[in-house]
mmCIF file of C-alpha atoms and ligand atoms in Angstrom:
data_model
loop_
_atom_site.group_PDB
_atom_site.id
_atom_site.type_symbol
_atom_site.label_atom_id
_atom_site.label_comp_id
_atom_site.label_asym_id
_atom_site.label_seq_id
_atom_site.Cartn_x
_atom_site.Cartn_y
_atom_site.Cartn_z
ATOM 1 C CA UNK A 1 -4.593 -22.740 -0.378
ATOM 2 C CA UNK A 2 -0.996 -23.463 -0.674
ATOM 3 C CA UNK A 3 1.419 -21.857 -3.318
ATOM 4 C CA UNK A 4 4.191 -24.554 -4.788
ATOM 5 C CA UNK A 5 6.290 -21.872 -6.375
ATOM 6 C CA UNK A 6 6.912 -20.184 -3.017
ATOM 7 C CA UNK A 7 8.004 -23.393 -0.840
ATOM 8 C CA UNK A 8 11.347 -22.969 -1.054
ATOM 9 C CA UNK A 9 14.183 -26.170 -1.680
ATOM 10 C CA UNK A 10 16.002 -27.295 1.392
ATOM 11 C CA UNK A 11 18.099 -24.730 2.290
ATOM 12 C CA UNK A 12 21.672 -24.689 0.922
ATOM 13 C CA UNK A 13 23.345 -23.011 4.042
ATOM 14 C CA UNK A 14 22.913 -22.748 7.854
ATOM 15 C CA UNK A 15 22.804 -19.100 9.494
ATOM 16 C CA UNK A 16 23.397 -19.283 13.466
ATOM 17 C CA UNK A 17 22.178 -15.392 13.469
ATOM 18 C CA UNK A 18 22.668 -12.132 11.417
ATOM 19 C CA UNK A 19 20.732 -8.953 10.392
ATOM 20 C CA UNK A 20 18.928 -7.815 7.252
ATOM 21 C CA UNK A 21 17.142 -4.151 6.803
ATOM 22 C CA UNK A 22 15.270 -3.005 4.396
ATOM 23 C CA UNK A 23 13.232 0.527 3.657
ATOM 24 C CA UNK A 24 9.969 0.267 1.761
ATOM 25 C CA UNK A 25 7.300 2.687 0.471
ATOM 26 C CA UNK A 26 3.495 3.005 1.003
ATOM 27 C CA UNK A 27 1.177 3.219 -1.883
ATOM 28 C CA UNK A 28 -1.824 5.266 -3.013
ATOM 29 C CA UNK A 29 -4.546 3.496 -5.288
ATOM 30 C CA UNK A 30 -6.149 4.931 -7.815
ATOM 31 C CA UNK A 31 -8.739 2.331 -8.397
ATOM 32 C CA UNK A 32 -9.257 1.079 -4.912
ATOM 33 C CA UNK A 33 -8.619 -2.608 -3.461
ATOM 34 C CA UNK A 34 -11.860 -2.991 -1.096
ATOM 35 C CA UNK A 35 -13.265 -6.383 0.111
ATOM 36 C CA UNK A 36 -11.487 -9.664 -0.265
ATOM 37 C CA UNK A 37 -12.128 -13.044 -0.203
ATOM 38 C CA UNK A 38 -10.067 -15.883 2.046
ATOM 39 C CA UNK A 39 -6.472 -16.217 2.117
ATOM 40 C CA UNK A 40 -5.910 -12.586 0.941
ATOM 41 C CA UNK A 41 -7.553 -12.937 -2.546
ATOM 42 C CA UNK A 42 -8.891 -9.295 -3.634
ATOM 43 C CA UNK A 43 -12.147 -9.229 -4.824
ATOM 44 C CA UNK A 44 -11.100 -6.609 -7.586
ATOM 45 C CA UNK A 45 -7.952 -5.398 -9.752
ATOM 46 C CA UNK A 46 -6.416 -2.486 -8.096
ATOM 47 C CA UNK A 47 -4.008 -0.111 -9.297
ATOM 48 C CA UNK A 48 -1.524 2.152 -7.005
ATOM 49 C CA UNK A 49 1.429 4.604 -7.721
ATOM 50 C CA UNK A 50 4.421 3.694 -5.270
ATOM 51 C CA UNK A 51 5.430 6.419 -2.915
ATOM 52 C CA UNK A 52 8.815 7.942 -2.269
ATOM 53 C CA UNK A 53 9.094 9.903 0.627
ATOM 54 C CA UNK A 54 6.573 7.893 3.210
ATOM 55 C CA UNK A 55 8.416 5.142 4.265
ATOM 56 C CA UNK A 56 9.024 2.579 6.620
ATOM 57 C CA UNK A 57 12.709 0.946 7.340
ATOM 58 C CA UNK A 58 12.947 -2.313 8.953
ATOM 59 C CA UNK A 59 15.552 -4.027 10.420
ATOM 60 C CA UNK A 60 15.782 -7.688 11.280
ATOM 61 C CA UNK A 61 17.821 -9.614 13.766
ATOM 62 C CA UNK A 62 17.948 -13.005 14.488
ATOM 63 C CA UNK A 63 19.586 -15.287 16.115
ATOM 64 C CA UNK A 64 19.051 -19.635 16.540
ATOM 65 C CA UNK A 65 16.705 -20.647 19.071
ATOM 66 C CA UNK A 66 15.762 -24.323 20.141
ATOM 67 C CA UNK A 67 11.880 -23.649 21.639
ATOM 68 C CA UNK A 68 9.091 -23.959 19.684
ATOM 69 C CA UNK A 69 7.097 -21.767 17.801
ATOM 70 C CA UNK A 70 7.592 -18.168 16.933
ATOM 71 C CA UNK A 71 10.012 -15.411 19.053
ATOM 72 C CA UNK A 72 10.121 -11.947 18.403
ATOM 73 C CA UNK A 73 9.860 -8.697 19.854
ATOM 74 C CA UNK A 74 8.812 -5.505 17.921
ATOM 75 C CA UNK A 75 10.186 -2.095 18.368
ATOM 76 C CA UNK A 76 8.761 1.631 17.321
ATOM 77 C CA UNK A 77 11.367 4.457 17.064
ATOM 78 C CA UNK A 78 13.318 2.347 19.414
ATOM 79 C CA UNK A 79 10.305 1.456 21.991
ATOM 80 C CA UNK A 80 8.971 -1.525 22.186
ATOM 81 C CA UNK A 81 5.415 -2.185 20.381
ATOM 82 C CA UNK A 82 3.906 -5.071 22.124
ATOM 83 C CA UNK A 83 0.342 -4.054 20.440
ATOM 84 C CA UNK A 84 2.427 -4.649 17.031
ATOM 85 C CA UNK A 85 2.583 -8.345 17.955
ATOM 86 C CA UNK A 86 -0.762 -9.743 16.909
ATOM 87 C CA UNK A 87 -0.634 -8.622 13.706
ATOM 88 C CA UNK A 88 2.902 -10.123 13.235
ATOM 89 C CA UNK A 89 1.888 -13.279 14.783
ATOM 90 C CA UNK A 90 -0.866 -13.721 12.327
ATOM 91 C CA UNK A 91 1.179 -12.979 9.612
ATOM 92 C CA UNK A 92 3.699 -15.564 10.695
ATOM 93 C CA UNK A 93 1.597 -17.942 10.759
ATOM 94 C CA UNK A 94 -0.053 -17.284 7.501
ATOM 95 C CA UNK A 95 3.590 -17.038 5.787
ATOM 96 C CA UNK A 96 5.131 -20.030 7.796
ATOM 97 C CA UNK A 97 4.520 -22.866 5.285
ATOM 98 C CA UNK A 98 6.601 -20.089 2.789
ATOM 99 C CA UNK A 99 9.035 -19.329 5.079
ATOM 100 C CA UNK A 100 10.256 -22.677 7.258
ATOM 101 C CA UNK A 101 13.243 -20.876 8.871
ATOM 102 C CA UNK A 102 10.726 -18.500 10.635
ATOM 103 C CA UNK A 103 10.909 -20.964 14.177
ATOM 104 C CA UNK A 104 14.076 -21.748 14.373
ATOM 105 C CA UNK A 105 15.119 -18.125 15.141
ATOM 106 C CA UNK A 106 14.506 -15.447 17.910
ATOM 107 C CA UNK A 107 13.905 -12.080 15.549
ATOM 108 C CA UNK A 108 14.266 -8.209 17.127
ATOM 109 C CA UNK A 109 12.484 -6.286 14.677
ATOM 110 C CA UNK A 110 13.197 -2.940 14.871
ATOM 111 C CA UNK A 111 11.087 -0.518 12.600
ATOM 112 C CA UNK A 112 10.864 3.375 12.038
ATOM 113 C CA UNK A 113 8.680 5.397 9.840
ATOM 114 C CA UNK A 114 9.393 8.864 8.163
ATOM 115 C CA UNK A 115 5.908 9.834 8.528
ATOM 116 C CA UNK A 116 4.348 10.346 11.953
ATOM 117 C CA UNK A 117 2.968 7.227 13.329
ATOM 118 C CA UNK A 118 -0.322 9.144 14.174
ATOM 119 C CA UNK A 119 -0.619 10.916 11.394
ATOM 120 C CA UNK A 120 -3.542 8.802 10.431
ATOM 121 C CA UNK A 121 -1.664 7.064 7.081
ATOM 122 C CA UNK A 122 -1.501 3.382 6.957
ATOM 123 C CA UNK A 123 1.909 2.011 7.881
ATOM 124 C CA UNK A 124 0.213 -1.466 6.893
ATOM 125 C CA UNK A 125 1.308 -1.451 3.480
ATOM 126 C CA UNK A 126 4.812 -0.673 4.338
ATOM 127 C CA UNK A 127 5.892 -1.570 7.266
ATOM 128 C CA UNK A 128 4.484 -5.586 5.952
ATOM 129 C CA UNK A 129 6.546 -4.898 2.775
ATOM 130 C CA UNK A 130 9.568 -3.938 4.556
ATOM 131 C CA UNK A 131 9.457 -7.384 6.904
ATOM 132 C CA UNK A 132 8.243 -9.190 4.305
ATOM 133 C CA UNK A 133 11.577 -7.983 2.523
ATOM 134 C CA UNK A 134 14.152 -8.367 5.569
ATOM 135 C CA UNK A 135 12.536 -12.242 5.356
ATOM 136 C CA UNK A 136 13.346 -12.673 1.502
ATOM 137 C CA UNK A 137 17.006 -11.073 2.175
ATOM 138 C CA UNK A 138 17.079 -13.583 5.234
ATOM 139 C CA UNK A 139 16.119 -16.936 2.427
ATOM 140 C CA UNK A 140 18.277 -15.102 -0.103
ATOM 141 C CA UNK A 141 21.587 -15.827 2.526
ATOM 142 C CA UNK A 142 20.100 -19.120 2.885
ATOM 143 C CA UNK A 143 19.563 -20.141 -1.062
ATOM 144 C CA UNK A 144 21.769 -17.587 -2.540
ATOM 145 C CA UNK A 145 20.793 -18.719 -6.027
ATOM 146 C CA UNK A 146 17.327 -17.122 -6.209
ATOM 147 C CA UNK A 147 17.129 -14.220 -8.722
ATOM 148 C CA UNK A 148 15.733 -10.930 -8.188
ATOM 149 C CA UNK A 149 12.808 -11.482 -10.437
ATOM 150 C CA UNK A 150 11.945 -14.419 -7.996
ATOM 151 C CA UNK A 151 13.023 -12.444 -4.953
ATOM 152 C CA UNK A 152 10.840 -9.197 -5.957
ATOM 153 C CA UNK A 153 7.900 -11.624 -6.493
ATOM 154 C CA UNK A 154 7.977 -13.587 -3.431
ATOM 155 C CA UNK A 155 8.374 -10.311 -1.506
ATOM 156 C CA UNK A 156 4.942 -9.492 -3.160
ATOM 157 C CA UNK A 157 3.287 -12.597 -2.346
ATOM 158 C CA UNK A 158 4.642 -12.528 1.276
ATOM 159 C CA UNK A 159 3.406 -9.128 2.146
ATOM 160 C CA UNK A 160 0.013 -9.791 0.320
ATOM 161 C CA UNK A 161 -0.073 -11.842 3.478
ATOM 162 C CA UNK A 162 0.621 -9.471 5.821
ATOM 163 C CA UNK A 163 -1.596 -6.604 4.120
ATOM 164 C CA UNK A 164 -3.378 -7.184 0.886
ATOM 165 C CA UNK A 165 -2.166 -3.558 -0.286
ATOM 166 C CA UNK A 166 1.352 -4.375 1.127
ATOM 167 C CA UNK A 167 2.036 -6.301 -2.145
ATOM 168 C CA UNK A 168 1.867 -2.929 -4.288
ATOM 169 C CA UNK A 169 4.887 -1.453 -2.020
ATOM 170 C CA UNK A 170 8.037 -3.303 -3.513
ATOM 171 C CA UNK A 171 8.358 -1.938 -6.499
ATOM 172 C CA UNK A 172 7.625 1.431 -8.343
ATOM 173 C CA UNK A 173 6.107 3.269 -10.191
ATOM 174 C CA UNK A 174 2.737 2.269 -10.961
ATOM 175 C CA UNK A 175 1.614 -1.521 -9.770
ATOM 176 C CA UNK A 176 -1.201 -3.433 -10.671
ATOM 177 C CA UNK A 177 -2.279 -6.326 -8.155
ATOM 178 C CA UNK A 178 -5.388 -8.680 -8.763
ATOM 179 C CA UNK A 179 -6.438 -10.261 -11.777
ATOM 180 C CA UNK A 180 -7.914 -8.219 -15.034
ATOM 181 C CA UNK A 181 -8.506 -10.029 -18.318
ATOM 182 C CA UNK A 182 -7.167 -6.848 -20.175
ATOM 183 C CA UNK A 183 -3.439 -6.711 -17.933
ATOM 184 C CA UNK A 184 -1.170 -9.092 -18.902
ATOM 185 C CA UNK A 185 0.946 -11.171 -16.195
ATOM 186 C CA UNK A 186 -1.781 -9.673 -13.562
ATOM 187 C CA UNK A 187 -2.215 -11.743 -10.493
ATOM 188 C CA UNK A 188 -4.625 -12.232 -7.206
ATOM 189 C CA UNK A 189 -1.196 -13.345 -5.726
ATOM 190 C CA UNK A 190 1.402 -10.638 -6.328
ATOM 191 C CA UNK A 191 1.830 -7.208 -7.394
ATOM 192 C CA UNK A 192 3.010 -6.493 -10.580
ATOM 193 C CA UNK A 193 4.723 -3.827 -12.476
ATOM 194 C CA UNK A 194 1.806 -2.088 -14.746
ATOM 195 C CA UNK A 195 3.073 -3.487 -18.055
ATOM 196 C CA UNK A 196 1.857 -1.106 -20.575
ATOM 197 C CA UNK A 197 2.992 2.219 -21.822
ATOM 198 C CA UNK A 198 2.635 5.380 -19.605
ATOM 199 C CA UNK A 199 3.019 8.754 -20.705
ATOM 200 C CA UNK A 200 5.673 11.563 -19.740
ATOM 201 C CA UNK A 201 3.193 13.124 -17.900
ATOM 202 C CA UNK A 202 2.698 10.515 -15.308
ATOM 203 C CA UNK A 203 6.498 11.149 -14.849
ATOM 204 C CA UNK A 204 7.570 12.686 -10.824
ATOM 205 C CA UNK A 205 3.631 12.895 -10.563
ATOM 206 C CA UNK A 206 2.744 14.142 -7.248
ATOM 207 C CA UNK A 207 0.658 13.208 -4.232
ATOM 208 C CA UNK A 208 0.161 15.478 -1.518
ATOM 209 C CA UNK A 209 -1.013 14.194 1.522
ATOM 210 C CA UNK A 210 -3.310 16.496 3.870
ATOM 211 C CA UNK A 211 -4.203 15.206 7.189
ATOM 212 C CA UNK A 212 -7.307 16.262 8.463
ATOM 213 C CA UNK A 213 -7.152 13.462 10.886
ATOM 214 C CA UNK A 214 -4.360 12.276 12.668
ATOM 215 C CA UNK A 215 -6.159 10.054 15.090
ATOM 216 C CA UNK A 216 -6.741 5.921 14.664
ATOM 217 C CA UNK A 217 -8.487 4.706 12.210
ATOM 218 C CA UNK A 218 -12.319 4.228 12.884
ATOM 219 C CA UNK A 219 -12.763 1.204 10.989
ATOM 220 C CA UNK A 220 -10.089 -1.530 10.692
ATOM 221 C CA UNK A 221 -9.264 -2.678 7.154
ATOM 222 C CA UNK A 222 -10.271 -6.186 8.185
ATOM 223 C CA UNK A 223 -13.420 -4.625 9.413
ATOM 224 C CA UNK A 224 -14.035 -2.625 6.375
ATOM 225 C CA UNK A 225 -13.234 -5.289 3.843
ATOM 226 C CA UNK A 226 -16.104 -7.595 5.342
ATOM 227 C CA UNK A 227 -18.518 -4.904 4.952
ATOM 228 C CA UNK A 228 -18.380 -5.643 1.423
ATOM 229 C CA UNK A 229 -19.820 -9.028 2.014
ATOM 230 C CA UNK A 230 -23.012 -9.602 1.352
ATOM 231 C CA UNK A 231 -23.013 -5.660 0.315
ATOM 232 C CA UNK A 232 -26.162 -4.955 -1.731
ATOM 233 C CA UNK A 233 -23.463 -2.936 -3.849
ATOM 234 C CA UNK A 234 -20.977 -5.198 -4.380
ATOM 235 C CA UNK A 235 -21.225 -7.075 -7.791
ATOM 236 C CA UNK A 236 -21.611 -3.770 -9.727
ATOM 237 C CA UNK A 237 -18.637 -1.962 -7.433
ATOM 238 C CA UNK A 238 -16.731 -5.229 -8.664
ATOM 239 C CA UNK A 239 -17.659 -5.119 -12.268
ATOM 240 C CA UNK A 240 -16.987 -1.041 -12.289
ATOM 241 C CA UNK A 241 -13.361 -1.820 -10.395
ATOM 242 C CA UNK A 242 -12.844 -3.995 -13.543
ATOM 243 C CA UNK A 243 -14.007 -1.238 -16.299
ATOM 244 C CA UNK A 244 -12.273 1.454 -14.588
ATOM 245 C CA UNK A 245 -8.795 -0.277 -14.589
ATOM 246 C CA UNK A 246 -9.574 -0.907 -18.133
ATOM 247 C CA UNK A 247 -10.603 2.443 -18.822
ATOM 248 C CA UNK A 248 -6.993 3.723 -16.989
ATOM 249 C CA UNK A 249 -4.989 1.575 -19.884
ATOM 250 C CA UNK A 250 -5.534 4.474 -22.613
ATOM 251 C CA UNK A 251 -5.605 7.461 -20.071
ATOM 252 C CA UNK A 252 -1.874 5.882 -18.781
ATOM 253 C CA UNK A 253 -1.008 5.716 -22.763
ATOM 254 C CA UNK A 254 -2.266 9.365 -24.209
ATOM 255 C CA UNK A 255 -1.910 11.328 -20.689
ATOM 256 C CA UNK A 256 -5.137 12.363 -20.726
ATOM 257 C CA UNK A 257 -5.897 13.561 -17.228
ATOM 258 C CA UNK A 258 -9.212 14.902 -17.718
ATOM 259 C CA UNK A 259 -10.007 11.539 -18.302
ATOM 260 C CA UNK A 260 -7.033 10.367 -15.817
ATOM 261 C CA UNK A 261 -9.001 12.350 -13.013
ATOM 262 C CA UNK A 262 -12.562 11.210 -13.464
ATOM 263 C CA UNK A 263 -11.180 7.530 -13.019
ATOM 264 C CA UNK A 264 -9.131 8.511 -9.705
ATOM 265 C CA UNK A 265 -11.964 10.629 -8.215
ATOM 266 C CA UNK A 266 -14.676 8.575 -9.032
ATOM 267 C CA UNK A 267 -13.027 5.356 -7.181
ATOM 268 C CA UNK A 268 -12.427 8.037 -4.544
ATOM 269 C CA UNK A 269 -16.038 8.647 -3.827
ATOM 270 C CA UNK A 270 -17.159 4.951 -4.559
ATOM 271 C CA UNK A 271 -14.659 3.904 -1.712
ATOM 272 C CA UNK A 272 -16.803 5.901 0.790
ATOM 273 C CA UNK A 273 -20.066 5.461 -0.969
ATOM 274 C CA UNK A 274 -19.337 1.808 -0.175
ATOM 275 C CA UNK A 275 -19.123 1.978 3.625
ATOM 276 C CA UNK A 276 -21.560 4.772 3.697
ATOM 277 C CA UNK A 277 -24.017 2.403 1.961
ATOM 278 C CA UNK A 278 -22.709 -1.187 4.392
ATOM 279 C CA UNK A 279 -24.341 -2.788 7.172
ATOM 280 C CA UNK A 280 -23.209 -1.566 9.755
ATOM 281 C CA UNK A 281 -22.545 1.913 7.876
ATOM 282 C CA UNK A 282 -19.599 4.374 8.303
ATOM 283 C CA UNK A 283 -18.754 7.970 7.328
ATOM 284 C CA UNK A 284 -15.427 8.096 7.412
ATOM 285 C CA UNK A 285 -15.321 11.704 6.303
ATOM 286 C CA UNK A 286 -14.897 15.136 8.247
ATOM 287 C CA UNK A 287 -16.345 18.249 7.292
ATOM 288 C CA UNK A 288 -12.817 19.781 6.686
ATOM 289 C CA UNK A 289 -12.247 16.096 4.014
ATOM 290 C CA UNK A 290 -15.525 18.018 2.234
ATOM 291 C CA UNK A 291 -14.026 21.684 2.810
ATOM 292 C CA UNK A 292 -11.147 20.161 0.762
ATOM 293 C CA UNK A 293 -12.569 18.635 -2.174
ATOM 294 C CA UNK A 294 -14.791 21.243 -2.311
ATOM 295 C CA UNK A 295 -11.811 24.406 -2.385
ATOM 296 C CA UNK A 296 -10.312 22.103 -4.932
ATOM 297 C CA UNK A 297 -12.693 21.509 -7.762
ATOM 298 C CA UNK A 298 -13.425 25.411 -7.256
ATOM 299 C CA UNK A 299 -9.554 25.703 -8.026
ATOM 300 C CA UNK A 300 -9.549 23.297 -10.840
ATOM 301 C CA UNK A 301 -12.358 25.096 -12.400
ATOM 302 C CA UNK A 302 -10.792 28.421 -12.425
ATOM 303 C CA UNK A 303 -7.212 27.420 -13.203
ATOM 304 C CA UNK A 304 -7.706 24.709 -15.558
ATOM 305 C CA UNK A 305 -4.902 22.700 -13.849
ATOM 306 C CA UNK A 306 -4.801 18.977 -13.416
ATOM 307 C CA UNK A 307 -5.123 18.171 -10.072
ATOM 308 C CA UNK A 308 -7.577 15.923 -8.208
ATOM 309 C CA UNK A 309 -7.930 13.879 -4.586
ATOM 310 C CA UNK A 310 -8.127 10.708 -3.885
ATOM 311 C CA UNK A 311 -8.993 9.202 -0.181
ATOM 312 C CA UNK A 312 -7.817 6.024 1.535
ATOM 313 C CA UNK A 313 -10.122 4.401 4.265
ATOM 314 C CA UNK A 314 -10.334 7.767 6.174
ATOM 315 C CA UNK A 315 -10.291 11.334 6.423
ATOM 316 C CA UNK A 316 -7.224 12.229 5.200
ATOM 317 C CA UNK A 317 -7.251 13.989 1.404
ATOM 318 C CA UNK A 318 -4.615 12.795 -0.768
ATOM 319 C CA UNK A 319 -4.104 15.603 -3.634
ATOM 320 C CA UNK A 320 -2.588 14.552 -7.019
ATOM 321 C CA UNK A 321 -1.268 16.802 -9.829
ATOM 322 C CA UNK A 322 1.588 16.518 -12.622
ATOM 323 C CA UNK A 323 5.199 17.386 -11.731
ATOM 324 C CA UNK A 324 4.755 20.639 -14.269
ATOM 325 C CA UNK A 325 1.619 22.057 -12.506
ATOM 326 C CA UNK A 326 3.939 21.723 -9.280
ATOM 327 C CA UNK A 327 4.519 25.413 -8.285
ATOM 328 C CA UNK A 328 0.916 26.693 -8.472
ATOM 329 C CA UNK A 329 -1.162 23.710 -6.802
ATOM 330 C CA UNK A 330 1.857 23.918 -3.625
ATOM 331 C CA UNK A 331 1.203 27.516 -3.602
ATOM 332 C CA UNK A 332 -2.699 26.547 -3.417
ATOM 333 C CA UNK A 333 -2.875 23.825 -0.957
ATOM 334 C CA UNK A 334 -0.527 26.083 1.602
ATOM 335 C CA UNK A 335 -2.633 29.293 1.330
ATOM 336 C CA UNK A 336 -6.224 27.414 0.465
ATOM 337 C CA UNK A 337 -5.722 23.790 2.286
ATOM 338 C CA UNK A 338 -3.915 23.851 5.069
ATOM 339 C CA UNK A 339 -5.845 25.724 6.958
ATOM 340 C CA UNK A 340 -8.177 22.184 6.794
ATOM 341 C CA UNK A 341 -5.539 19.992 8.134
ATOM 342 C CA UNK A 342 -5.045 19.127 11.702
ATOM 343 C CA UNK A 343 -2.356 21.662 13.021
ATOM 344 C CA UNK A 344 -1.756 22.815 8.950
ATOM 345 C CA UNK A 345 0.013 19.411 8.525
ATOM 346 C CA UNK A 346 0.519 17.836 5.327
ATOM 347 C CA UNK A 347 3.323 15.606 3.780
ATOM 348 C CA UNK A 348 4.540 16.255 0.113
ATOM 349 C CA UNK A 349 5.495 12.662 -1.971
ATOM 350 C CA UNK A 350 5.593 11.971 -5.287
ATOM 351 C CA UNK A 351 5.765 8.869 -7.643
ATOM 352 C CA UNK A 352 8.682 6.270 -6.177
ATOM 353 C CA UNK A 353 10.745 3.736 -7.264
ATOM 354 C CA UNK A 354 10.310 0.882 -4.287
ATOM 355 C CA UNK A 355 11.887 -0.648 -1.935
ATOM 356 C CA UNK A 356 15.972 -0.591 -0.831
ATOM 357 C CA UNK A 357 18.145 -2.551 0.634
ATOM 358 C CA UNK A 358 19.337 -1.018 4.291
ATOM 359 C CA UNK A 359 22.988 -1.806 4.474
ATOM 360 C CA UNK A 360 23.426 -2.872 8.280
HETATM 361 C C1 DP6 B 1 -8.785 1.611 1.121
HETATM 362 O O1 DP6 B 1 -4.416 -3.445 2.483
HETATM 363 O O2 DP6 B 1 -5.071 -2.169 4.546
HETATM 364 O O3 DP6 B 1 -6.409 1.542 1.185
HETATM 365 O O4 DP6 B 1 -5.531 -6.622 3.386
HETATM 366 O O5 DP6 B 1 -6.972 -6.119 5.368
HETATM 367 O O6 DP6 B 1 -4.571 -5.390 5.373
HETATM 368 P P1 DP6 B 1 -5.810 -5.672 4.533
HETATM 369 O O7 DP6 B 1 -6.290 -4.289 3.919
HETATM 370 P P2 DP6 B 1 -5.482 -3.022 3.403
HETATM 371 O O8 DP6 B 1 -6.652 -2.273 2.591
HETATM 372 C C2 DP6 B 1 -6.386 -1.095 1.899
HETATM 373 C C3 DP6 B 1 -7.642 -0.535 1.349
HETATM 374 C C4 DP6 B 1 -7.536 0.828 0.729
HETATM 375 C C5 DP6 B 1 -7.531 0.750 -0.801
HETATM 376 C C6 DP6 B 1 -6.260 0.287 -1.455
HETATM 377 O O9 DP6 B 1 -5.150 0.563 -0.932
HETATM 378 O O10 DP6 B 1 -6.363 -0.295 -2.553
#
């Protein structure tokens, strides 16, 4: 499958070397991307808010080289990452038709994360939107005439490439990425800004992130996205991906986070009801992920305040709640939750704005 609109024209100028960087945000989804078809295609709408504080910055050199095929070498906090390189080397070659100028250089890529690399979050989704920006900033120096619009789409479509969730990390606040009759300008290609109105109450919302488990992931996205073919599950978790992003258009609009947290929690729970119900089958839970959810609906019950979880692929809790409930859910999770996390660790984000430029 091959994309016109993202061959580029013959380039305008020649670059003998230089060097791009860029910082980009992960993402948490409220209704969940899980199992795709070929060439990145989601099998379902998904919906994520864009982080601010978990990051990844990238930085890009490169310099001419006559051999063939790709060059590069791929360094951690400064030490090299040699088990980074198949990953990038697929990605290459799934972005090369897209990106021509990726041979004829020798790239260092040099890439840092604020959050700790074992802490058991994905870097997927940022550290692919962060290269996949350093390569649009590269084309942008080579065709200086593309816009932003253009710039912040191809970005999207690259790092859909690298990591289907990737393509929800360039932008902020809310992004929508798949396909859904009801959300217009939505795409299986790209992520797009979440075009409809969202209430003040969405504003600086928060996401918590307790980490109960800091160790690798158990199952490998690629892994875990196959289990949902030939799933006995998986038309109706489809069809209910669809009617819950539908259902999320008047929550967004009236703020209604009753409703808001029913969406978010139930997607939580399908997520791992989906691998739980796979073949082969997964728990991906730990008692303390239970421990969690349990302390917490106790504490919404009692309080009355808005906050609710939502899980990735894993073990890790990620706790949501408005900006205004703020003071008493931090108070909760460090007397009540912490306690569940591995060494009391947790990270405190919030709603972001996307990507940056790295001046270098
Ligand atoms: C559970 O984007 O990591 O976080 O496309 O294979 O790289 P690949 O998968 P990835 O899957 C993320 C799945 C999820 C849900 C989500 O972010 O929507």
């Amino acid at each position: 499958m091959i994309v016109n609109e993202f061959i580029p024209k013959p380039y305008t100028q020649l670059l003998d070397r230089g060097a791009v960087a860029y910082s980009a945000p992960s993402n948490i989804a409220l209704v969940k991307y899980w199992g795709k078809k070929a060439h990145q295609i989601p099998a379902n709408p998904s919906i994520s808010f864009t982080l601010n504080n978990c990051k990844t910055a990238t930085s890009l050199r490169f310099e001419k080289k006559t051999s063939k095929g790709f060059s590069f070498e791929v360094f951690l906090d400064g030490k090299l990452q040699d088990d980074f390189k198949p990953k990038i080397e697929q990605f290459f070659s799934r972005i090369e038709v897209y990106v021509p100028f990726l041979s004829s250089y020798h790239f260092v890529i040099e890439t840092s994360n604020t959050f700790p690399h074992s802490s058991g979050i994905a870097s997927s989704a940022s550290g692919m939107s962060a290269l996949a920006l350093c390569l649009m900033k590269i084309e942008q120096q080579l065709n200086p005439e593309i816009s932003q619009a253009f710039f912040n789409k191809k970005a999207s479509f690259l790092a859909r490439l690298g990591s289907g969730s990737a393509c929800r990390s360039i932008e902020g606040n809310l992004i929508v990425w798949g396909t859904h009759a009801n959300i217009e300008g939505s795409s299986d290609l790209v992520g797009i800004k979440y075009p409809y109105e969202v209430h003040h109450k969405f504003k600086n919302y928060r996401d918590t992130i307790l980490l109960v488990d800091k160790g690798e992931k158990q199952v490998s996205s690629t892994v875990g996205h196959n289990l949902m073919h030939d799933h006995p599950f998986a038309e109706q978790r489809f069809a209910q991906a669809h009617s819950n992003m539908e259902a999320l258009i008047p929550v967004l609009e009236s703020g209604d986070l009753k409703a808001f947290i029913s969406i978010v929690e139930q997607e939580a729970l399908t997520l791992h009801a989906m691998m739980m119900s796979s073949n082969p089958y997964f728990i991906l839970m730990k008692p303390n992920t239970l421990e969690i959810i349990n302390k917490l609906w106790a504490f919404r019950a009692k309080t009355g305040l808005h906050v609710c979880f939502t899980l990735d692929a894993g073990a890790n809790v990620h706790v949501l709640f408005p900006d205004n409930e703020a003071d008493e859910v931090q108070k909760f999770i460090a007397t009540e939750l912490a306690e569940h996390c591995q060494n009391g660790h947790y990270i405190e984000d919030k709603l972001g704005l996307g990507a940056e430029p790295i001046k270098i």
